[in-house]
mmCIF file of C-alpha atoms in Angstrom:
data_model
loop_
_atom_site.group_PDB
_atom_site.id
_atom_site.type_symbol
_atom_site.label_atom_id
_atom_site.label_comp_id
_atom_site.label_asym_id
_atom_site.label_seq_id
_atom_site.Cartn_x
_atom_site.Cartn_y
_atom_site.Cartn_z
ATOM 1 C CA UNK A 999 -24.393 -0.197 -19.075
ATOM 2 C CA UNK A 1000 -23.772 -2.497 -17.043
ATOM 3 C CA UNK A 1001 -26.318 -3.027 -13.782
ATOM 4 C CA UNK A 1002 -26.771 -5.005 -10.526
ATOM 5 C CA UNK A 1003 -30.142 -5.260 -8.909
ATOM 6 C CA UNK A 1004 -31.051 -6.148 -5.639
ATOM 7 C CA UNK A 1005 -35.026 -5.858 -4.994
ATOM 8 C CA UNK A 1006 -34.851 -6.933 -1.306
ATOM 9 C CA UNK A 1007 -33.662 -3.903 0.813
ATOM 10 C CA UNK A 1008 -34.366 -6.338 4.248
ATOM 11 C CA UNK A 1009 -35.361 -9.729 5.099
ATOM 12 C CA UNK A 1010 -36.268 -11.590 8.558
ATOM 13 C CA UNK A 1011 -35.660 -15.007 8.819
ATOM 14 C CA UNK A 1012 -35.713 -17.283 11.349
ATOM 15 C CA UNK A 1013 -32.801 -19.301 12.599
ATOM 16 C CA UNK A 1014 -32.062 -22.789 11.043
ATOM 17 C CA UNK A 1015 -34.190 -22.036 7.787
ATOM 18 C CA UNK A 1016 -32.573 -21.470 4.435
ATOM 19 C CA UNK A 1017 -32.703 -18.507 2.864
ATOM 20 C CA UNK A 1018 -32.529 -17.118 -0.895
ATOM 21 C CA UNK A 1019 -31.183 -13.605 -1.502
ATOM 22 C CA UNK A 1020 -32.037 -12.264 -4.972
ATOM 23 C CA UNK A 1021 -29.495 -10.451 -7.698
ATOM 24 C CA UNK A 1022 -30.293 -9.873 -10.929
ATOM 25 C CA UNK A 1023 -27.923 -8.348 -13.786
ATOM 26 C CA UNK A 1024 -27.604 -6.446 -16.922
ATOM 27 C CA UNK A 1025 -24.557 -6.791 -19.076
ATOM 28 C CA UNK A 1026 -23.775 -7.041 -23.374
ATOM 29 C CA UNK A 1027 -20.742 -8.793 -22.411
ATOM 30 C CA UNK A 1028 -20.193 -12.451 -22.581
ATOM 31 C CA UNK A 1029 -17.662 -12.673 -20.419
ATOM 32 C CA UNK A 1030 -18.603 -12.135 -16.732
ATOM 33 C CA UNK A 1031 -18.321 -12.901 -13.116
ATOM 34 C CA UNK A 1032 -20.327 -12.616 -10.303
ATOM 35 C CA UNK A 1033 -19.770 -12.444 -6.376
ATOM 36 C CA UNK A 1034 -21.246 -11.828 -3.151
ATOM 37 C CA UNK A 1035 -19.737 -10.384 -0.651
ATOM 38 C CA UNK A 1036 -21.035 -10.446 3.518
ATOM 39 C CA UNK A 1037 -20.647 -6.876 5.432
ATOM 40 C CA UNK A 1038 -21.703 -7.353 8.759
ATOM 41 C CA UNK A 1039 -21.940 -4.370 11.411
ATOM 42 C CA UNK A 1040 -18.373 -4.558 12.072
ATOM 43 C CA UNK A 1041 -17.538 -3.315 8.410
ATOM 44 C CA UNK A 1042 -15.545 -5.769 6.730
ATOM 45 C CA UNK A 1043 -16.002 -6.715 3.409
ATOM 46 C CA UNK A 1044 -16.206 -11.204 3.088
ATOM 47 C CA UNK A 1045 -15.882 -12.558 -0.263
ATOM 48 C CA UNK A 1046 -18.305 -15.331 -0.245
ATOM 49 C CA UNK A 1047 -18.673 -16.796 -3.391
ATOM 50 C CA UNK A 1048 -17.947 -16.944 -7.130
ATOM 51 C CA UNK A 1049 -19.736 -17.646 -10.623
ATOM 52 C CA UNK A 1050 -18.031 -17.366 -13.714
ATOM 53 C CA UNK A 1051 -20.432 -16.830 -16.828
ATOM 54 C CA UNK A 1052 -18.901 -20.045 -18.725
ATOM 55 C CA UNK A 1053 -19.442 -21.927 -15.531
ATOM 56 C CA UNK A 1054 -21.545 -25.255 -16.397
ATOM 57 C CA UNK A 1055 -22.125 -25.702 -12.305
ATOM 58 C CA UNK A 1056 -23.694 -23.902 -9.809
ATOM 59 C CA UNK A 1057 -21.024 -22.427 -7.574
ATOM 60 C CA UNK A 1058 -20.921 -23.643 -3.932
ATOM 61 C CA UNK A 1059 -18.897 -22.777 -0.662
ATOM 62 C CA UNK A 1060 -19.828 -24.873 2.593
ATOM 63 C CA UNK A 1061 -23.735 -23.503 3.684
ATOM 64 C CA UNK A 1062 -23.589 -20.857 0.776
ATOM 65 C CA UNK A 1063 -24.779 -21.714 -2.996
ATOM 66 C CA UNK A 1064 -25.143 -19.722 -5.749
ATOM 67 C CA UNK A 1065 -29.050 -20.355 -8.340
ATOM 68 C CA UNK A 1066 -27.256 -19.191 -11.323
ATOM 69 C CA UNK A 1067 -29.976 -18.647 -14.468
ATOM 70 C CA UNK A 1068 -27.752 -17.025 -17.146
ATOM 71 C CA UNK A 1069 -31.029 -16.695 -19.530
ATOM 72 C CA UNK A 1070 -33.176 -15.048 -17.118
ATOM 73 C CA UNK A 1071 -29.479 -12.673 -15.751
ATOM 74 C CA UNK A 1072 -30.422 -13.784 -12.196
ATOM 75 C CA UNK A 1073 -27.419 -14.832 -9.824
ATOM 76 C CA UNK A 1074 -29.244 -15.986 -6.275
ATOM 77 C CA UNK A 1075 -27.586 -16.532 -2.961
ATOM 78 C CA UNK A 1076 -28.660 -19.355 -1.255
ATOM 79 C CA UNK A 1077 -27.418 -19.941 2.659
ATOM 80 C CA UNK A 1078 -28.552 -22.924 3.860
ATOM 81 C CA UNK A 1079 -29.135 -23.359 8.141
ATOM 82 C CA UNK A 1080 -28.737 -19.846 8.724
ATOM 83 C CA UNK A 1081 -27.417 -18.764 11.766
ATOM 84 C CA UNK A 1082 -27.599 -15.816 14.098
ATOM 85 C CA UNK A 1083 -23.802 -14.845 13.120
ATOM 86 C CA UNK A 1084 -25.747 -14.815 9.043
ATOM 87 C CA UNK A 1085 -27.161 -11.766 10.522
ATOM 88 C CA UNK A 1086 -25.474 -8.636 7.873
ATOM 89 C CA UNK A 1087 -25.334 -6.838 4.634
ATOM 90 C CA UNK A 1088 -25.153 -8.583 1.599
ATOM 91 C CA UNK A 1089 -24.107 -7.521 -1.186
ATOM 92 C CA UNK A 1090 -23.807 -9.035 -5.057
ATOM 93 C CA UNK A 1091 -20.986 -7.357 -7.608
ATOM 94 C CA UNK A 1092 -20.739 -7.806 -11.162
ATOM 95 C CA UNK A 1093 -17.265 -7.830 -13.033
ATOM 96 C CA UNK A 1094 -17.043 -7.494 -17.014
ATOM 97 C CA UNK A 1095 -14.138 -8.951 -18.953
ATOM 98 C CA UNK A 1096 -14.835 -6.429 -21.487
ATOM 99 C CA UNK A 1097 -14.677 -3.225 -19.157
ATOM 100 C CA UNK A 1098 -11.099 -3.824 -17.989
ATOM 101 C CA UNK A 1099 -12.770 -5.668 -15.042
ATOM 102 C CA UNK A 1100 -14.639 -2.998 -14.013
ATOM 103 C CA UNK A 1101 -16.396 -4.536 -10.611
ATOM 104 C CA UNK A 1102 -19.756 -2.962 -9.706
ATOM 105 C CA UNK A 1103 -22.019 -3.469 -6.657
ATOM 106 C CA UNK A 1104 -25.861 -3.305 -5.980
ATOM 107 C CA UNK A 1105 -27.631 -1.987 -3.140
ATOM 108 C CA UNK A 1106 -27.234 -5.001 -0.911
ATOM 109 C CA UNK A 1107 -29.541 -6.338 1.231
ATOM 110 C CA UNK A 1108 -29.973 -6.695 4.994
ATOM 111 C CA UNK A 1109 -30.264 -9.965 6.526
ATOM 112 C CA UNK A 1110 -31.570 -10.245 10.266
ATOM 113 C CA UNK A 1111 -31.959 -13.702 11.138
ATOM 114 C CA UNK A 1112 -33.977 -14.279 14.326
ATOM 115 C CA UNK A 1113 -33.384 -16.532 17.271
ATOM 116 C CA UNK B 1411 -4.106 -10.536 8.611
ATOM 117 C CA UNK B 1412 -4.568 -7.508 6.064
ATOM 118 C CA UNK B 1413 -2.887 -7.492 3.209
ATOM 119 C CA UNK B 1414 -4.054 -4.525 1.544
ATOM 120 C CA UNK B 1415 -4.097 -1.451 4.023
ATOM 121 C CA UNK B 1416 -5.820 1.712 4.358
ATOM 122 C CA UNK B 1417 -4.260 5.018 6.395
ATOM 123 C CA UNK B 1418 -5.841 6.877 7.931
ATOM 124 C CA UNK B 1419 -8.586 5.026 9.768
ATOM 125 C CA UNK B 1420 -10.675 7.964 10.202
ATOM 126 C CA UNK B 1421 -10.062 11.506 9.792
ATOM 127 C CA UNK B 1422 -11.816 14.695 10.201
ATOM 128 C CA UNK B 1423 -10.779 17.671 8.285
ATOM 129 C CA UNK B 1424 -12.166 20.835 7.239
ATOM 130 C CA UNK B 1425 -13.657 22.453 4.462
ATOM 131 C CA UNK B 1426 -11.092 23.159 1.158
ATOM 132 C CA UNK B 1427 -8.005 21.093 2.731
ATOM 133 C CA UNK B 1428 -6.177 18.646 0.353
ATOM 134 C CA UNK B 1429 -6.321 14.831 1.893
ATOM 135 C CA UNK B 1430 -5.068 12.270 0.194
ATOM 136 C CA UNK B 1431 -6.386 9.011 1.509
ATOM 137 C CA UNK B 1432 -3.461 6.067 1.360
ATOM 138 C CA UNK B 1433 -4.008 2.589 0.023
ATOM 139 C CA UNK B 1434 -1.267 -0.342 -0.334
ATOM 140 C CA UNK B 1435 -1.521 -4.292 -1.122
ATOM 141 C CA UNK B 1436 1.459 -6.628 -0.931
ATOM 142 C CA UNK B 1437 -0.273 -9.452 -2.582
ATOM 143 C CA UNK B 1438 0.984 -7.915 -6.040
ATOM 144 C CA UNK B 1439 -2.437 -7.458 -7.499
ATOM 145 C CA UNK B 1440 -2.486 -5.698 -10.481
ATOM 146 C CA UNK B 1441 -6.649 -4.572 -10.320
ATOM 147 C CA UNK B 1442 -7.223 -1.897 -7.563
ATOM 148 C CA UNK B 1443 -10.323 -0.007 -6.973
ATOM 149 C CA UNK B 1444 -11.936 2.489 -4.638
ATOM 150 C CA UNK B 1445 -15.359 2.485 -3.743
ATOM 151 C CA UNK B 1446 -17.311 5.236 -1.436
ATOM 152 C CA UNK B 1447 -19.969 3.933 1.099
ATOM 153 C CA UNK B 1448 -22.485 5.452 3.299
ATOM 154 C CA UNK B 1449 -22.813 3.386 6.326
ATOM 155 C CA UNK B 1450 -25.231 0.522 5.632
ATOM 156 C CA UNK B 1451 -25.464 1.448 2.018
ATOM 157 C CA UNK B 1452 -24.580 0.451 -1.728
ATOM 158 C CA UNK B 1453 -21.089 0.959 -2.732
ATOM 159 C CA UNK B 1454 -20.406 3.191 -5.578
ATOM 160 C CA UNK B 1455 -17.100 2.499 -8.129
ATOM 161 C CA UNK B 1456 -14.842 5.591 -8.377
ATOM 162 C CA UNK B 1457 -12.021 5.000 -9.576
ATOM 163 C CA UNK B 1458 -10.422 1.530 -10.856
ATOM 164 C CA UNK B 1459 -6.489 0.974 -12.206
ATOM 165 C CA UNK B 1460 -5.842 -2.202 -14.382
ATOM 166 C CA UNK B 1461 -1.819 -1.829 -14.252
ATOM 167 C CA UNK B 1462 0.623 0.636 -13.152
ATOM 168 C CA UNK B 1463 -0.044 4.204 -15.059
ATOM 169 C CA UNK B 1464 -3.658 2.785 -15.852
ATOM 170 C CA UNK B 1465 -6.848 4.264 -14.246
ATOM 171 C CA UNK B 1466 -10.449 5.118 -15.005
ATOM 172 C CA UNK B 1467 -13.254 6.785 -13.191
ATOM 173 C CA UNK B 1468 -16.182 4.654 -12.204
ATOM 174 C CA UNK B 1469 -20.014 5.304 -12.324
ATOM 175 C CA UNK B 1470 -20.231 7.727 -9.271
ATOM 176 C CA UNK B 1471 -19.431 11.490 -10.036
ATOM 177 C CA UNK B 1472 -15.962 12.321 -8.325
ATOM 178 C CA UNK B 1473 -13.746 15.308 -7.586
ATOM 179 C CA UNK B 1474 -10.851 12.818 -6.278
ATOM 180 C CA UNK B 1475 -8.325 11.848 -8.480
ATOM 181 C CA UNK B 1476 -6.047 8.525 -8.531
ATOM 182 C CA UNK B 1477 -2.257 7.690 -9.544
ATOM 183 C CA UNK B 1478 -1.176 4.006 -9.715
ATOM 184 C CA UNK B 1479 2.358 4.532 -9.873
ATOM 185 C CA UNK B 1480 3.748 1.847 -8.279
ATOM 186 C CA UNK B 1481 1.760 -1.713 -8.522
ATOM 187 C CA UNK B 1482 1.346 -1.590 -4.836
ATOM 188 C CA UNK B 1483 0.409 1.822 -4.279
ATOM 189 C CA UNK B 1484 -3.001 3.550 -5.438
ATOM 190 C CA UNK B 1485 -3.958 6.661 -3.610
ATOM 191 C CA UNK B 1486 -6.879 8.802 -3.646
ATOM 192 C CA UNK B 1487 -6.959 12.675 -3.674
ATOM 193 C CA UNK B 1488 -9.248 15.349 -2.637
ATOM 194 C CA UNK B 1489 -7.891 18.698 -4.061
ATOM 195 C CA UNK B 1490 -10.645 20.602 -1.708
ATOM 196 C CA UNK B 1491 -12.938 18.724 1.114
ATOM 197 C CA UNK B 1492 -16.470 19.464 1.069
ATOM 198 C CA UNK B 1493 -18.866 17.856 3.757
ATOM 199 C CA UNK B 1494 -20.692 16.431 0.984
ATOM 200 C CA UNK B 1495 -17.199 14.187 0.163
ATOM 201 C CA UNK B 1496 -18.459 12.722 4.481
ATOM 202 C CA UNK B 1497 -18.378 9.145 3.765
ATOM 203 C CA UNK B 1498 -16.702 5.698 4.286
ATOM 204 C CA UNK B 1499 -13.932 5.060 1.623
ATOM 205 C CA UNK B 1500 -12.964 1.570 0.721
ATOM 206 C CA UNK B 1501 -9.801 0.298 -1.494
ATOM 207 C CA UNK B 1502 -9.832 -2.972 -3.159
ATOM 208 C CA UNK B 1503 -7.339 -5.289 -4.994
ATOM 209 C CA UNK B 1504 -7.800 -8.285 -6.855
ATOM 210 C CA UNK B 1505 -5.414 -10.452 -9.074
ATOM 211 C CA UNK B 1506 -6.342 -9.722 -12.677
ATOM 212 C CA UNK B 1507 -4.608 -12.610 -14.118
ATOM 213 C CA UNK B 1508 -7.211 -15.128 -12.239
ATOM 214 C CA UNK B 1509 -10.308 -14.762 -13.835
ATOM 215 C CA UNK B 1510 -12.170 -15.803 -10.500
ATOM 216 C CA UNK B 1511 -10.132 -14.101 -8.310
ATOM 217 C CA UNK B 1512 -12.115 -12.091 -5.671
ATOM 218 C CA UNK B 1513 -11.429 -8.578 -4.239
ATOM 219 C CA UNK B 1514 -9.870 -8.017 -1.310
ATOM 220 C CA UNK B 1515 -11.064 -4.999 0.620
ATOM 221 C CA UNK B 1516 -9.008 -3.032 3.266
ATOM 222 C CA UNK B 1517 -10.542 -1.752 6.420
ATOM 223 C CA UNK B 1518 -11.417 1.693 4.950
ATOM 224 C CA UNK B 1519 -11.085 5.011 6.025
ATOM 225 C CA UNK B 1520 -14.260 7.227 7.567
ATOM 226 C CA UNK B 1521 -13.493 10.406 6.210
ATOM 227 C CA UNK B 1522 -15.701 13.664 8.188
ATOM 228 C CA UNK B 1523 -15.477 17.061 6.710
ATOM 229 C CA UNK B 1524 -16.621 19.783 8.980
#
């Protein structure tokens, strides 16, 4: 069965520092995709970044980058130069092609940025 | 500007009532999903659909049912609401033909069963 693990329930980081949010996954499907979403206290789900299993390079989107280590089945989100507005819940999610694009989420990490 | 709409935004209902949570999207996406999320907690997949007349159950055991008669519409029905159904329900869609297409979420329906 597919599974997403986020081992950090909460993190506190000083403003302007970089932060890494961990995500490991388990799948037997060779074709899959990994997403990161941000959910502020207002509740909306905001897409941040995507990494495909066959992508040769780590994904980057502005201050967000994904440290993808396929052999270790990890897809950690790196936020550079953190800002107060980065305080939110962060979810890692996985899509499996062979499961009709079923998408499941991890338990999330609550990130607090300190001024 | 939302392209995926959920109604109602909030619903308070008594035990035993039948309810339908509406979800519509105007993006022509073939894949649609329903998630259940308690505040600040993980999202549990309860149903998904990869096209018209195709629906699948997710990992979370649910007493709800869904239908997908039209591409744009993916309603979720609870035949008999119970207090354990109190939660937020999030609908999402994505373009299946594009492998890196992200989920687009609605604003959610916050359901309270008394």
